[in-house]
PDB file of C-alpha atoms in Angstrom:
ATOM      1  CA  MET A   1     119.042 146.121  58.062  1.00 59.00           C
ATOM      2  CA  ALA A   2     115.702 144.320  58.170  1.00 69.00           C
ATOM      3  CA  PHE A   3     114.579 142.883  61.489  1.00 74.00           C
ATOM      4  CA  PRO A   4     115.011 139.065  61.634  1.00 77.00           C
ATOM      5  CA  THR A   5     111.923 137.138  60.575  1.00 84.00           C
ATOM      6  CA  GLN A   6     112.462 134.658  63.366  1.00 87.00           C
ATOM      7  CA  ARG A   7     111.311 136.047  66.699  1.00 89.00           C
ATOM      8  CA  MET A   8     112.081 133.453  69.362  1.00 91.00           C
ATOM      9  CA  ARG A   9     109.914 135.264  71.907  1.00 91.00           C
ATOM     10  CA  ARG A  10     106.739 134.540  69.924  1.00 92.00           C
ATOM     11  CA  THR A  11     106.249 131.188  71.641  1.00 95.00           C
ATOM     12  CA  ARG A  12     107.246 132.485  75.101  1.00 95.00           C
ATOM     13  CA  ARG A  13     104.602 135.179  75.461  1.00 95.00           C
ATOM     14  CA  THR A  14     102.043 133.292  77.552  1.00 96.00           C
ATOM     15  CA  PRO A  15     101.968 130.286  79.911  1.00 95.00           C
ATOM     16  CA  GLY A  16      99.840 128.424  77.372  1.00 96.00           C
ATOM     17  CA  LEU A  17     102.312 128.944  74.553  1.00 96.00           C
ATOM     18  CA  ARG A  18     105.245 128.008  76.756  1.00 95.00           C
ATOM     19  CA  GLY A  19     103.495 124.838  77.819  1.00 94.00           C
ATOM     20  CA  LEU A  20     102.583 123.932  74.255  1.00 96.00           C
ATOM     21  CA  VAL A  21     106.196 123.960  73.058  1.00 96.00           C
ATOM     22  CA  ARG A  22     107.822 122.615  76.222  1.00 95.00           C
ATOM     23  CA  GLU A  23     110.307 119.883  75.315  1.00 96.00           C
ATOM     24  CA  THR A  24     110.792 118.178  78.692  1.00 97.00           C
ATOM     25  CA  HIS A  25     107.929 117.262  81.001  1.00 97.00           C
ATOM     26  CA  LEU A  26     107.942 115.998  84.593  1.00 97.00           C
ATOM     27  CA  ARG A  27     105.347 113.459  85.717  1.00 97.00           C
ATOM     28  CA  PRO A  28     104.799 111.852  89.136  1.00 98.00           C
ATOM     29  CA  ASP A  29     105.586 108.453  87.642  1.00 97.00           C
ATOM     30  CA  ASP A  30     109.099 109.621  86.742  1.00 98.00           C
ATOM     31  CA  PHE A  31     110.011 109.354  90.437  1.00 98.00           C
ATOM     32  CA  ILE A  32     111.156 106.925  93.090  1.00 98.00           C
ATOM     33  CA  TYR A  33     110.954 108.135  96.695  1.00 98.00           C
ATOM     34  CA  PRO A  34     113.712 107.033  99.115  1.00 98.00           C
ATOM     35  CA  MET A  35     112.611 106.080 102.647  1.00 98.00           C
ATOM     36  CA  PHE A  36     114.490 105.242 105.855  1.00 97.00           C
ATOM     37  CA  VAL A  37     112.973 102.425 107.904  1.00 97.00           C
ATOM     38  CA  ALA A  38     114.057 102.193 111.533  1.00 96.00           C
ATOM     39  CA  ALA A  39     113.653  99.540 114.202  1.00 92.00           C
ATOM     40  CA  GLY A  40     111.227 100.346 117.001  1.00 92.00           C
ATOM     41  CA  GLY A  41     107.571 101.117 117.477  1.00 91.00           C
ATOM     42  CA  ASP A  42     105.788 104.183 116.151  1.00 94.00           C
ATOM     43  CA  VAL A  43     108.998 106.010 115.197  1.00 95.00           C
ATOM     44  CA  ARG A  44     108.790 109.252 113.212  1.00 96.00           C
ATOM     45  CA  ARG A  45     112.110 110.985 113.773  1.00 95.00           C
ATOM     46  CA  GLU A  46     113.002 113.973 111.566  1.00 96.00           C
ATOM     47  CA  ILE A  47     116.554 113.980 110.229  1.00 95.00           C
ATOM     48  CA  SER A  48     118.165 117.223 111.350  1.00 93.00           C
ATOM     49  CA  SER A  49     120.185 117.703 108.150  1.00 95.00           C
ATOM     50  CA  MET A  50     117.252 116.748 105.865  1.00 96.00           C
ATOM     51  CA  PRO A  51     114.186 118.835 106.730  1.00 96.00           C
ATOM     52  CA  ASN A  52     110.873 116.988 106.249  1.00 96.00           C
ATOM     53  CA  VAL A  53     112.597 113.605 105.801  1.00 96.00           C
ATOM     54  CA  PHE A  54     112.145 111.063 108.592  1.00 97.00           C
ATOM     55  CA  GLN A  55     113.336 107.805 110.016  1.00 96.00           C
ATOM     56  CA  LEU A  56     110.127 105.770 110.172  1.00 97.00           C
ATOM     57  CA  SER A  57     109.175 102.610 112.003  1.00 97.00           C
ATOM     58  CA  ILE A  58     107.607  99.913 109.857  1.00 98.00           C
ATOM     59  CA  ASN A  59     104.016 100.927 110.681  1.00 97.00           C
ATOM     60  CA  ASN A  60     104.696 104.559 109.765  1.00 98.00           C
ATOM     61  CA  ALA A  61     106.666 103.553 106.671  1.00 98.00           C
ATOM     62  CA  ALA A  62     103.609 101.674 105.431  1.00 98.00           C
ATOM     63  CA  LEU A  63     101.453 104.770 105.970  1.00 98.00           C
ATOM     64  CA  GLU A  64     103.998 106.972 104.191  1.00 98.00           C
ATOM     65  CA  ALA A  65     104.179 104.510 101.295  1.00 98.00           C
ATOM     66  CA  LYS A  66     100.402 104.717 100.904  1.00 98.00           C
ATOM     67  CA  ARG A  67     100.559 108.535 100.897  1.00 98.00           C
ATOM     68  CA  VAL A  68     103.290 108.505  98.269  1.00 98.00           C
ATOM     69  CA  TYR A  69     101.411 106.057  96.065  1.00 98.00           C
ATOM     70  CA  ASP A  70      98.249 108.184  96.287  1.00 98.00           C
ATOM     71  CA  LEU A  71     100.294 111.123  94.932  1.00 98.00           C
ATOM     72  CA  GLY A  72     100.999 109.099  91.784  1.00 98.00           C
ATOM     73  CA  ILE A  73     104.573 108.076  92.651  1.00 98.00           C
ATOM     74  CA  PRO A  74     104.937 104.437  91.568  1.00 98.00           C
ATOM     75  CA  ALA A  75     107.911 103.301  93.661  1.00 98.00           C
ATOM     76  CA  VAL A  76     109.843 103.687  96.906  1.00 98.00           C
ATOM     77  CA  LEU A  77     113.471 102.844  97.669  1.00 98.00           C
ATOM     78  CA  LEU A  78     114.040 101.421 101.150  1.00 98.00           C
ATOM     79  CA  PHE A  79     117.056 101.850 103.429  1.00 97.00           C
ATOM     80  CA  GLY A  80     117.174 100.006 106.740  1.00 95.00           C
ATOM     81  CA  ILE A  81     118.363 101.156 110.149  1.00 93.00           C
ATOM     82  CA  PRO A  82     118.694  98.026 112.308  1.00 92.00           C
ATOM     83  CA  ASP A  83     118.684  97.903 116.093  1.00 91.00           C
ATOM     84  CA  ALA A  84     122.032  96.061 116.148  1.00 90.00           C
ATOM     85  CA  LYS A  85     125.132  95.853 113.931  1.00 88.00           C
ATOM     86  CA  ASP A  86     128.042  93.416 113.755  1.00 89.00           C
ATOM     87  CA  GLU A  87     131.193  92.692 111.776  1.00 88.00           C
ATOM     88  CA  ALA A  88     129.402  90.234 109.460  1.00 88.00           C
ATOM     89  CA  ALA A  89     126.443  92.535 108.680  1.00 92.00           C
ATOM     90  CA  THR A  90     124.030  89.735 109.607  1.00 93.00           C
ATOM     91  CA  GLY A  91     121.114  92.145 109.796  1.00 94.00           C
ATOM     92  CA  ALA A  92     121.396  92.758 106.061  1.00 95.00           C
ATOM     93  CA  TYR A  93     120.403  89.204 105.098  1.00 95.00           C
ATOM     94  CA  ASP A  94     118.365  88.164 108.149  1.00 96.00           C
ATOM     95  CA  PRO A  95     114.939  86.953 106.906  1.00 96.00           C
ATOM     96  CA  GLU A  96     113.448  88.853 109.863  1.00 97.00           C
ATOM     97  CA  GLY A  97     115.630  91.930 109.370  1.00 96.00           C
ATOM     98  CA  ILE A  98     114.314  95.482 109.261  1.00 97.00           C
ATOM     99  CA  ILE A  99     114.114  95.706 105.453  1.00 98.00           C
ATOM    100  CA  GLN A 100     112.645  92.240 105.032  1.00 98.00           C
ATOM    101  CA  LEU A 101     109.891  93.024 107.534  1.00 98.00           C
ATOM    102  CA  ALA A 102     109.304  96.455 106.003  1.00 98.00           C
ATOM    103  CA  VAL A 103     108.958  95.036 102.492  1.00 98.00           C
ATOM    104  CA  ARG A 104     106.283  92.601 103.667  1.00 98.00           C
ATOM    105  CA  ALA A 105     104.368  95.296 105.534  1.00 98.00           C
ATOM    106  CA  ILE A 106     104.463  97.811 102.667  1.00 98.00           C
ATOM    107  CA  LYS A 107     103.485  95.237 100.041  1.00 98.00           C
ATOM    108  CA  GLU A 108     100.564  94.195 102.243  1.00 98.00           C
ATOM    109  CA  ALA A 109      99.469  97.809 102.751  1.00 98.00           C
ATOM    110  CA  VAL A 110     100.004  98.973  99.144  1.00 98.00           C
ATOM    111  CA  PRO A 111     100.263  95.926  96.864  1.00 98.00           C
ATOM    112  CA  GLU A 112     100.497  97.997  93.671  1.00 98.00           C
ATOM    113  CA  LEU A 113     103.460 100.063  94.885  1.00 98.00           C
ATOM    114  CA  ILE A 114     106.852  99.048  93.465  1.00 98.00           C
ATOM    115  CA  VAL A 115     109.237  98.371  96.350  1.00 98.00           C
ATOM    116  CA  VAL A 116     112.934  98.776  95.544  1.00 98.00           C
ATOM    117  CA  THR A 117     115.488  97.758  98.174  1.00 98.00           C
ATOM    118  CA  ASP A 118     118.985  99.145  98.559  1.00 96.00           C
ATOM    119  CA  VAL A 119     121.497  96.282  98.741  1.00 97.00           C
ATOM    120  CA  CYS A 120     124.607  97.211 100.714  1.00 94.00           C
ATOM    121  CA  LEU A 121     126.266  96.252 103.993  1.00 92.00           C
ATOM    122  CA  CYS A 122     127.154  99.723 105.281  1.00 88.00           C
ATOM    123  CA  GLU A 123     124.017 100.140 107.405  1.00 89.00           C
ATOM    124  CA  TYR A 124     124.586  96.760 109.072  1.00 91.00           C
ATOM    125  CA  THR A 125     128.334  96.648 109.780  1.00 90.00           C
ATOM    126  CA  GLU A 126     129.779  98.041 112.994  1.00 81.00           C
ATOM    127  CA  ASN A 127     132.389  99.919 110.984  1.00 77.00           C
ATOM    128  CA  GLY A 128     129.934 101.434 108.476  1.00 73.00           C
ATOM    129  CA  HIS A 129     131.744 100.112 105.408  1.00 79.00           C
ATOM    130  CA  CYS A 130     130.046  98.704 102.315  1.00 83.00           C
ATOM    131  CA  GLY A 131     131.791  95.325 102.473  1.00 82.00           C
ATOM    132  CA  ILE A 132     133.543  93.013 104.890  1.00 84.00           C
ATOM    133  CA  VAL A 133     136.757  94.534 106.234  1.00 83.00           C
ATOM    134  CA  ASP A 134     140.000  92.638 106.794  1.00 80.00           C
ATOM    135  CA  GLY A 135     140.764  93.258 110.457  1.00 76.00           C
ATOM    136  CA  SER A 136     144.529  93.337 110.009  1.00 75.00           C
ATOM    137  CA  SER A 137     144.840  95.520 106.911  1.00 82.00           C
ATOM    138  CA  GLY A 138     141.596  97.507 106.990  1.00 79.00           C
ATOM    139  CA  GLU A 139     141.013  96.560 103.346  1.00 84.00           C
ATOM    140  CA  ILE A 140     137.480  95.888 102.122  1.00 87.00           C
ATOM    141  CA  LEU A 141     137.418  92.298 100.873  1.00 91.00           C
ATOM    142  CA  ASN A 142     135.691  92.376  97.519  1.00 92.00           C
ATOM    143  CA  ASP A 143     135.028  88.696  96.831  1.00 93.00           C
ATOM    144  CA  VAL A 144     134.090  87.806 100.408  1.00 93.00           C
ATOM    145  CA  SER A 145     131.558  90.634 100.343  1.00 94.00           C
ATOM    146  CA  LEU A 146     129.922  89.385  97.141  1.00 95.00           C
ATOM    147  CA  GLU A 147     128.476  86.318  98.829  1.00 96.00           C
ATOM    148  CA  LEU A 148     126.826  88.401 101.551  1.00 96.00           C
ATOM    149  CA  LEU A 149     125.509  90.972  99.076  1.00 97.00           C
ATOM    150  CA  ALA A 150     123.960  88.197  97.012  1.00 97.00           C
ATOM    151  CA  ARG A 151     122.364  86.681 100.131  1.00 97.00           C
ATOM    152  CA  THR A 152     121.015  90.101 101.046  1.00 97.00           C
ATOM    153  CA  ALA A 153     119.455  90.684  97.628  1.00 98.00           C
ATOM    154  CA  THR A 154     117.854  87.239  97.580  1.00 98.00           C
ATOM    155  CA  SER A 155     116.443  87.723 101.086  1.00 98.00           C
ATOM    156  CA  HIS A 156     114.837  90.960  99.873  1.00 98.00           C
ATOM    157  CA  ALA A 157     113.308  89.157  96.890  1.00 98.00           C
ATOM    158  CA  GLU A 158     112.010  86.410  99.183  1.00 98.00           C
ATOM    159  CA  ALA A 159     110.326  89.102 101.307  1.00 98.00           C
ATOM    160  CA  GLY A 160     108.568  90.465  98.211  1.00 98.00           C
ATOM    161  CA  ALA A 161     110.824  93.224  96.878  1.00 98.00           C
ATOM    162  CA  ASP A 162     110.008  94.089  93.279  1.00 98.00           C
ATOM    163  CA  ILE A 163     113.524  95.370  92.421  1.00 98.00           C
ATOM    164  CA  VAL A 164     116.894  94.997  94.173  1.00 98.00           C
ATOM    165  CA  ALA A 165     119.405  97.838  93.891  1.00 98.00           C
ATOM    166  CA  PRO A 166     123.037  97.069  94.790  1.00 97.00           C
ATOM    167  CA  SER A 167     124.850 100.247  95.835  1.00 94.00           C
ATOM    168  CA  ASP A 168     128.061  98.824  97.311  1.00 93.00           C
ATOM    169  CA  MET A 169     130.291  99.244  94.213  1.00 90.00           C
ATOM    170  CA  MET A 170     132.087  95.929  94.730  1.00 93.00           C
ATOM    171  CA  ASP A 171     133.450  94.485  91.483  1.00 95.00           C
ATOM    172  CA  GLY A 172     131.275  91.686  90.112  1.00 97.00           C
ATOM    173  CA  ARG A 173     128.332  92.170  92.427  1.00 96.00           C
ATOM    174  CA  VAL A 174     125.687  92.306  89.696  1.00 98.00           C
ATOM    175  CA  ALA A 175     126.770  88.918  88.346  1.00 98.00           C
ATOM    176  CA  ALA A 176     126.865  87.433  91.852  1.00 98.00           C
ATOM    177  CA  ILE A 177     123.411  88.757  92.708  1.00 98.00           C
ATOM    178  CA  ARG A 178     121.936  87.664  89.371  1.00 98.00           C
ATOM    179  CA  ALA A 179     123.292  84.147  89.821  1.00 98.00           C
ATOM    180  CA  ASP A 180     121.924  83.851  93.362  1.00 98.00           C
ATOM    181  CA  LEU A 181     118.520  85.249  92.444  1.00 98.00           C
ATOM    182  CA  ASP A 182     118.218  82.846  89.526  1.00 98.00           C
ATOM    183  CA  ARG A 183     119.377  79.872  91.586  1.00 98.00           C
ATOM    184  CA  GLU A 184     116.712  80.608  94.221  1.00 98.00           C
ATOM    185  CA  GLY A 185     113.888  80.999  91.689  1.00 98.00           C
ATOM    186  CA  PHE A 186     113.817  84.807  91.422  1.00 98.00           C
ATOM    187  CA  GLU A 187     114.839  85.030  87.790  1.00 98.00           C
ATOM    188  CA  ASN A 188     112.129  87.643  87.207  1.00 98.00           C
ATOM    189  CA  THR A 189     113.401  90.045  89.888  1.00 98.00           C
ATOM    190  CA  PRO A 190     115.138  92.992  88.159  1.00 98.00           C
ATOM    191  CA  ILE A 191     118.446  94.450  89.288  1.00 98.00           C
ATOM    192  CA  MET A 192     118.702  98.243  89.330  1.00 98.00           C
ATOM    193  CA  SER A 193     122.422  98.723  89.752  1.00 98.00           C
ATOM    194  CA  TYR A 194     124.161 101.783  91.124  1.00 97.00           C
ATOM    195  CA  SER A 195     126.537 101.398  88.209  1.00 97.00           C
ATOM    196  CA  VAL A 196     128.024 104.889  88.409  1.00 98.00           C
ATOM    197  CA  LYS A 197     128.404 105.965  92.023  1.00 96.00           C
ATOM    198  CA  TYR A 198     130.922 108.634  92.867  1.00 97.00           C
ATOM    199  CA  ALA A 199     132.784 109.188  96.144  1.00 95.00           C
ATOM    200  CA  SER A 200     130.878 112.401  96.663  1.00 96.00           C
ATOM    201  CA  ALA A 201     130.801 115.083  99.337  1.00 94.00           C
ATOM    202  CA  PHE A 202     127.046 115.336  98.765  1.00 94.00           C
ATOM    203  CA  TYR A 203     126.230 112.179 100.794  1.00 93.00           C
ATOM    204  CA  GLY A 204     126.713 113.781 104.203  1.00 89.00           C
ATOM    205  CA  PRO A 205     123.052 114.146 105.236  1.00 91.00           C
ATOM    206  CA  PHE A 206     122.286 110.603 104.035  1.00 87.00           C
ATOM    207  CA  ARG A 207     124.866 109.220 106.449  1.00 83.00           C
ATOM    208  CA  ASP A 208     123.030 110.998 109.263  1.00 86.00           C
ATOM    209  CA  ALA A 209     119.756 109.504 108.059  1.00 86.00           C
ATOM    210  CA  ALA A 210     121.016 105.949 107.571  1.00 76.00           C
ATOM    211  CA  GLU A 211     123.469 106.062 110.491  1.00 78.00           C
ATOM    212  CA  SER A 212     126.102 104.611 108.185  1.00 77.00           C
ATOM    213  CA  ALA A 213     129.133 106.899 108.297  1.00 75.00           C
ATOM    214  CA  PRO A 214     132.408 104.925 108.159  1.00 75.00           C
ATOM    215  CA  ALA A 215     134.031 104.472 111.562  1.00 70.00           C
ATOM    216  CA  PHE A 216     137.428 104.918 109.910  1.00 71.00           C
ATOM    217  CA  GLY A 217     138.786 105.806 106.486  1.00 67.00           C
ATOM    218  CA  ASP A 218     136.508 106.596 103.567  1.00 75.00           C
ATOM    219  CA  ARG A 219     134.906 104.913 100.540  1.00 75.00           C
ATOM    220  CA  ARG A 220     137.291 106.028  97.829  1.00 75.00           C
ATOM    221  CA  SER A 221     138.656 102.524  97.342  1.00 82.00           C
ATOM    222  CA  HIS A 222     135.374 101.437  95.751  1.00 85.00           C
ATOM    223  CA  GLN A 223     133.302 104.526  94.914  1.00 89.00           C
ATOM    224  CA  MET A 224     134.439 106.463  91.837  1.00 93.00           C
ATOM    225  CA  ASP A 225     136.757 109.454  91.589  1.00 96.00           C
ATOM    226  CA  PRO A 226     134.606 112.535  90.796  1.00 96.00           C
ATOM    227  CA  ALA A 227     137.084 113.548  88.081  1.00 97.00           C
ATOM    228  CA  ASN A 228     136.444 110.501  85.861  1.00 98.00           C
ATOM    229  CA  VAL A 229     133.969 110.038  83.002  1.00 98.00           C
ATOM    230  CA  ARG A 230     135.465 107.239  80.893  1.00 98.00           C
ATOM    231  CA  GLU A 231     135.650 105.122  84.019  1.00 97.00           C
ATOM    232  CA  ALA A 232     131.917 105.659  84.513  1.00 98.00           C
ATOM    233  CA  LEU A 233     131.192 104.305  81.052  1.00 98.00           C
ATOM    234  CA  ARG A 234     133.344 101.243  81.759  1.00 97.00           C
ATOM    235  CA  GLU A 235     131.582 100.617  85.090  1.00 97.00           C
ATOM    236  CA  ASN A 236     128.214 100.924  83.396  1.00 98.00           C
ATOM    237  CA  ALA A 237     129.167  98.613  80.531  1.00 98.00           C
ATOM    238  CA  LEU A 238     130.414  95.953  82.959  1.00 98.00           C
ATOM    239  CA  ASP A 239     127.196  96.026  84.971  1.00 98.00           C
ATOM    240  CA  LEU A 240     125.143  95.692  81.794  1.00 98.00           C
ATOM    241  CA  GLU A 241     127.259  92.703  80.730  1.00 98.00           C
ATOM    242  CA  GLU A 242     126.669  91.129  84.147  1.00 98.00           C
ATOM    243  CA  GLY A 243     122.893  91.451  83.813  1.00 98.00           C
ATOM    244  CA  ALA A 244     121.761  94.800  85.185  1.00 98.00           C
ATOM    245  CA  ASP A 245     118.221  95.611  84.042  1.00 98.00           C
ATOM    246  CA  MET A 246     118.423  99.289  85.020  1.00 98.00           C
ATOM    247  CA  VAL A 247     121.317 101.533  86.044  1.00 98.00           C
ATOM    248  CA  ILE A 248     121.763 104.503  88.348  1.00 98.00           C
ATOM    249  CA  VAL A 249     124.031 107.546  88.183  1.00 98.00           C
ATOM    250  CA  LYS A 250     124.687 109.011  91.644  1.00 97.00           C
ATOM    251  CA  PRO A 251     124.777 111.958  92.463  1.00 98.00           C
ATOM    252  CA  ALA A 252     122.715 113.745  89.833  1.00 98.00           C
ATOM    253  CA  LEU A 253     123.182 117.503  89.556  1.00 97.00           C
ATOM    254  CA  PRO A 254     127.015 117.676  89.718  1.00 97.00           C
ATOM    255  CA  TYR A 255     127.187 114.824  87.179  1.00 98.00           C
ATOM    256  CA  LEU A 256     124.691 115.757  84.467  1.00 98.00           C
ATOM    257  CA  ASP A 257     127.422 115.386  81.855  1.00 98.00           C
ATOM    258  CA  VAL A 258     128.040 111.823  83.044  1.00 98.00           C
ATOM    259  CA  LEU A 259     124.305 111.135  83.094  1.00 98.00           C
ATOM    260  CA  ARG A 260     124.046 112.249  79.466  1.00 98.00           C
ATOM    261  CA  ARG A 261     126.958 109.994  78.434  1.00 98.00           C
ATOM    262  CA  VAL A 262     125.520 107.007  80.290  1.00 98.00           C
ATOM    263  CA  ALA A 263     122.041 107.548  78.828  1.00 98.00           C
ATOM    264  CA  GLU A 264     123.431 107.772  75.303  1.00 98.00           C
ATOM    265  CA  SER A 265     125.459 104.572  75.702  1.00 97.00           C
ATOM    266  CA  SER A 266     122.856 102.416  77.508  1.00 96.00           C
ATOM    267  CA  ASP A 267     119.972 100.409  76.125  1.00 96.00           C
ATOM    268  CA  VAL A 268     118.291 100.028  79.536  1.00 98.00           C
ATOM    269  CA  PRO A 269     116.375 102.551  81.669  1.00 98.00           C
ATOM    270  CA  VAL A 270     118.683 105.035  83.399  1.00 98.00           C
ATOM    271  CA  ALA A 271     117.951 106.516  86.815  1.00 98.00           C
ATOM    272  CA  ALA A 272     119.618 109.526  88.423  1.00 98.00           C
ATOM    273  CA  TYR A 273     119.809 109.773  92.209  1.00 98.00           C
ATOM    274  CA  ASN A 274     119.236 113.345  93.393  1.00 98.00           C
ATOM    275  CA  VAL A 275     121.078 112.792  96.651  1.00 97.00           C
ATOM    276  CA  SER A 276     120.698 114.080 100.190  1.00 96.00           C
ATOM    277  CA  GLY A 277     123.188 116.927  99.874  1.00 96.00           C
ATOM    278  CA  GLU A 278     121.490 118.209  96.732  1.00 97.00           C
ATOM    279  CA  TYR A 279     118.149 118.076  98.564  1.00 98.00           C
ATOM    280  CA  SER A 280     119.418 119.757 101.719  1.00 97.00           C
ATOM    281  CA  MET A 281     121.135 122.611  99.873  1.00 97.00           C
ATOM    282  CA  ILE A 282     117.871 123.681  98.269  1.00 98.00           C
ATOM    283  CA  LYS A 283     115.926 123.226 101.511  1.00 97.00           C
ATOM    284  CA  ALA A 284     118.446 125.326 103.453  1.00 97.00           C
ATOM    285  CA  ALA A 285     118.494 128.084 100.843  1.00 98.00           C
ATOM    286  CA  ALA A 286     114.692 128.146 100.728  1.00 98.00           C
ATOM    287  CA  GLU A 287     114.395 128.286 104.515  1.00 97.00           C
ATOM    288  CA  ASN A 288     116.718 131.311 104.487  1.00 97.00           C
ATOM    289  CA  GLY A 289     114.628 133.015 101.819  1.00 97.00           C
ATOM    290  CA  TRP A 290     117.463 132.907  99.297  1.00 98.00           C
ATOM    291  CA  LEU A 291     115.463 131.189  96.562  1.00 97.00           C
ATOM    292  CA  ASP A 292     111.985 129.996  95.673  1.00 98.00           C
ATOM    293  CA  GLU A 293     111.912 126.330  96.699  1.00 98.00           C
ATOM    294  CA  ARG A 294     109.231 125.201  94.284  1.00 98.00           C
ATOM    295  CA  ALA A 295     110.806 126.948  91.290  1.00 98.00           C
ATOM    296  CA  ALA A 296     114.304 125.723  92.168  1.00 98.00           C
ATOM    297  CA  VAL A 297     113.235 122.113  92.701  1.00 98.00           C
ATOM    298  CA  LEU A 298     111.226 121.947  89.490  1.00 98.00           C
ATOM    299  CA  GLU A 299     114.120 123.485  87.562  1.00 98.00           C
ATOM    300  CA  ALA A 300     116.585 120.990  89.053  1.00 98.00           C
ATOM    301  CA  MET A 301     114.334 117.983  88.372  1.00 98.00           C
ATOM    302  CA  THR A 302     113.681 119.157  84.814  1.00 98.00           C
ATOM    303  CA  GLY A 303     117.425 119.494  84.269  1.00 98.00           C
ATOM    304  CA  ILE A 304     117.995 115.928  85.458  1.00 98.00           C
ATOM    305  CA  LYS A 305     115.333 114.573  83.131  1.00 98.00           C
ATOM    306  CA  ARG A 306     116.536 116.731  80.233  1.00 98.00           C
ATOM    307  CA  ALA A 307     120.040 115.313  80.684  1.00 98.00           C
ATOM    308  CA  GLY A 308     118.710 111.825  79.999  1.00 98.00           C
ATOM    309  CA  ALA A 309     117.214 110.307  83.148  1.00 98.00           C
ATOM    310  CA  ASP A 310     114.242 108.008  82.617  1.00 98.00           C
ATOM    311  CA  ILE A 311     113.785 107.784  86.405  1.00 98.00           C
ATOM    312  CA  ILE A 312     114.595 110.283  89.150  1.00 98.00           C
ATOM    313  CA  ILE A 313     115.242 109.096  92.696  1.00 98.00           C
ATOM    314  CA  SER A 314     114.625 112.093  94.929  1.00 98.00           C
ATOM    315  CA  TYR A 315     113.535 113.148  98.413  1.00 98.00           C
ATOM    316  CA  HIS A 316     111.679 115.985  96.676  1.00 98.00           C
ATOM    317  CA  ALA A 317     109.375 113.475  94.956  1.00 98.00           C
ATOM    318  CA  PRO A 318     106.209 113.971  97.056  1.00 98.00           C
ATOM    319  CA  ASP A 319     106.426 117.747  96.750  1.00 98.00           C
ATOM    320  CA  VAL A 320     107.037 117.566  93.005  1.00 98.00           C
ATOM    321  CA  ALA A 321     104.130 115.173  92.530  1.00 98.00           C
ATOM    322  CA  ALA A 322     101.803 117.506  94.450  1.00 98.00           C
ATOM    323  CA  TRP A 323     102.987 120.579  92.535  1.00 97.00           C
ATOM    324  CA  ILE A 324     102.593 119.107  89.055  1.00 94.00           C
ATOM    325  CA  SER A 325      99.385 117.119  89.556  1.00 85.00           C
TER     326      SER A 325
END
């Protein structure tokens, strides 16, 4: 039997050949870097479950944003850690709140950087839930929460945010936010919606970082069941109908099949959020010498992009940008 004429190894022999035929490429401008902004002066507090990720005061967040931008990363995603919380989440929509002040400072320090703000109530409520809770039943009140989420998004736009990103998973929040933004003259502010957000076990380190773990219960009444795909497509379609300009699938690596389905069915840019647990697993394995961190991270990020992500939100972003520059 004659040897096959097609030898697949021909184009794998050297780094140059492999690079020439590579189908999926990572670039620094594929990424958004998430940052945690904390109240206080000159804070740089490492998060124990997320090595090399920090809670930063506004002055240090501005410095970090400049460093990130100089690496070629075009955008940051801000999460706020206020100095006080209450039942009405007033810190979320306070014009002088932690995120509003941080947006102004970062835009002043790095005007060209795209500032995306997470829109949710969980970091600002005493109970750590994503919406307003009925005190008697413990139920999260969807429609009551919409008004406060819309106020929060508009206050971020007023502070100078380039994109608002609702992550709460309340029904109808994209439409409510779009209406409020337009009414207040921010019709050009895009909404990047967490359209497909699962009730995932991989958020644990984030809740340490954002100090937003629920005081009781969980988030399964509004975040999606990890077993469902068709539901994800329905959620995504509804957010697009309501006016989302970009959508997010969260988490990324355990949901690459969902990411592919969402990318194929969407006519807007699709982001994948490589979440805290995904980050911390690789960091922990690397610190124990169980795998090569650089190789593992680049393989994971390439897989996310290959599955259909136009944008990758990841705590690995600065390292990736430095490695591939």
